[in-house]
């Protein structure tokens, strides 16, 4: 089998087939065991972050540098000509003449696809507003496979802000490709968008809606927590509902033995610090997995030849 | 009794008939019929045997292309589109729903990049039962056809 990702853009999880996802996960597994230092020698990667990011930006840069690539870029748009009114298309067109691949994060939804349309070089979406964060979904899938040794036949709870969380949108769409049962736990105001629920229904993914974390904990293999931002709900509503979405050691008493907790981070109060010491906590390993998964993507996009 | 036409006949041009009631004005925007100076005659809520009520548009001196005829289907799946020359119907356009449509609709998502960059909108079209759904190429949000706004 050839390399289906060579010179491809990674913009939305919807663009990826099951085969290509499995291909990425397999490559990431190899690179987690051993990452050759010269795999991306002579490659230059532009990290264009038009809004702040810690984990995604640093894990992309780490992935590139540890494989021997060079990195250029910026971590906010304050020093850019876009401040002078230059269009995003023009900015990206110029950068695509410098670099071999562009990684972009942007606050506007659809910015990554616009960048890909303007660029001659492959573009990876590192988050575009509340739309997509496909590489995080790949990190999540890799992490689940690592800790549960499978991706099919699992029960997964998605908890918190399911409306605005782009990691949740990408992950829920990735679930279309696997045999999973979803428990969607959120306040009504932050429920998963109807269009994604419609797609889940249409594709036959089983899911149910819940408003309390406790009722789903005993049923699931993966508890995917996300942060609820107070400004999404208003102060009063937030105070009323927030306790339903905070994970403490006592709320895990009825958990299955194999349960693992994931979180795209940063977390605020939704996971009690005590939970970090439980055997269920897996979110820091998940964050660490950002490097091999992004290494796999960079390698597959930039090198036609596959790892042996 | 002499049968009279509710909307006057045209010599040369296009007649779009059997439009779902309420959609004619949107089709006028869609086809940019107000931009050129050709005579446009519109009938709204006309009686129809097959539809109960229907809208109708007649445009003088403008012959719709196949692509334009296909775009009409987005708003009026049952529409019949006839080319008229010298008061005779010379061509009945056969239509099909287009896969995508460029630079006609504005995205309803205010956070979409299309509201902040000088680019053409592009939507993918999907018919789901009686609903017509439009998905933005950029932000991936999906809307019902009746929610979407035609760019003027």
PDB file of C-alpha atoms in Angstrom, chain A residues 12 14 87-89 106 108-111 113-114 117 128 130-132 173 195 198 202, chain B residues 109-114 116-119 126 128 133 135 137-143:
ATOM      1  CA  UNK A  12     -11.214  18.208   8.978  1.00  0.00           C
ATOM      2  CA  UNK A  14     -14.415  14.316   7.878  1.00  0.00           C
ATOM      3  CA  UNK A  87      -5.797  39.171   3.800  1.00  0.00           C
ATOM      4  CA  UNK A  88      -5.257  35.735   5.254  1.00  0.00           C
ATOM      5  CA  UNK A  89      -5.075  34.324   1.720  1.00  0.00           C
ATOM      6  CA  UNK A 106      -6.976  30.689  13.595  1.00  0.00           C
ATOM      7  CA  UNK A 108     -12.258  32.076  12.521  1.00  0.00           C
ATOM      8  CA  UNK A 109     -14.127  28.961  11.438  1.00  0.00           C
ATOM      9  CA  UNK A 110     -13.090  27.761   8.016  1.00  0.00           C
ATOM     10  CA  UNK A 111      -9.760  29.656   8.073  1.00  0.00           C
ATOM     11  CA  UNK A 113      -9.638  25.485   4.496  1.00  0.00           C
ATOM     12  CA  UNK A 114      -9.196  28.973   3.106  1.00  0.00           C
ATOM     13  CA  UNK A 117      -7.064  26.848  -0.965  1.00  0.00           C
ATOM     14  CA  UNK A 128     -10.174  26.909  13.503  1.00  0.00           C
ATOM     15  CA  UNK A 130     -15.251  26.284  17.171  1.00  0.00           C
ATOM     16  CA  UNK A 131     -15.108  24.220  13.993  1.00  0.00           C
ATOM     17  CA  UNK A 132     -12.448  21.511  13.820  1.00  0.00           C
ATOM     18  CA  UNK A 173     -17.195  12.892  13.832  1.00  0.00           C
ATOM     19  CA  UNK A 195     -26.101  18.859  12.660  1.00  0.00           C
ATOM     20  CA  UNK A 198     -28.170  14.243  12.870  1.00  0.00           C
ATOM     21  CA  UNK A 202     -27.857   8.883  10.081  1.00  0.00           C
TER      22      UNK A 202
ATOM     23  CA  UNK B 109     -22.420  31.433  10.777  1.00  0.00           C
ATOM     24  CA  UNK B 110     -21.126  34.859  11.833  1.00  0.00           C
ATOM     25  CA  UNK B 111     -17.809  33.328  12.893  1.00  0.00           C
ATOM     26  CA  UNK B 112     -17.228  31.915   9.416  1.00  0.00           C
ATOM     27  CA  UNK B 113     -14.077  33.182   7.710  1.00  0.00           C
ATOM     28  CA  UNK B 114     -16.158  34.173   4.661  1.00  0.00           C
ATOM     29  CA  UNK B 116     -13.911  38.435   7.180  1.00  0.00           C
ATOM     30  CA  UNK B 117     -12.078  37.750   3.933  1.00  0.00           C
ATOM     31  CA  UNK B 118     -12.863  38.835   0.376  1.00  0.00           C
ATOM     32  CA  UNK B 119     -13.673  35.347  -0.914  1.00  0.00           C
ATOM     33  CA  UNK B 126     -27.768  17.815  -0.222  1.00  0.00           C
ATOM     34  CA  UNK B 128     -32.632  15.057   2.560  1.00  0.00           C
ATOM     35  CA  UNK B 133     -29.485  21.338   3.108  1.00  0.00           C
ATOM     36  CA  UNK B 135     -23.114  22.999   3.914  1.00  0.00           C
ATOM     37  CA  UNK B 137     -17.236  24.683   2.230  1.00  0.00           C
ATOM     38  CA  UNK B 138     -15.260  26.687   4.793  1.00  0.00           C
ATOM     39  CA  UNK B 139     -16.827  26.435   8.258  1.00  0.00           C
ATOM     40  CA  UNK B 140     -18.685  23.136   7.547  1.00  0.00           C
ATOM     41  CA  UNK B 141     -21.915  24.417   9.127  1.00  0.00           C
ATOM     42  CA  UNK B 142     -25.122  23.098   7.579  1.00  0.00           C
ATOM     43  CA  UNK B 143     -28.289  25.129   7.055  1.00  0.00           C
TER      44      UNK B 143
END
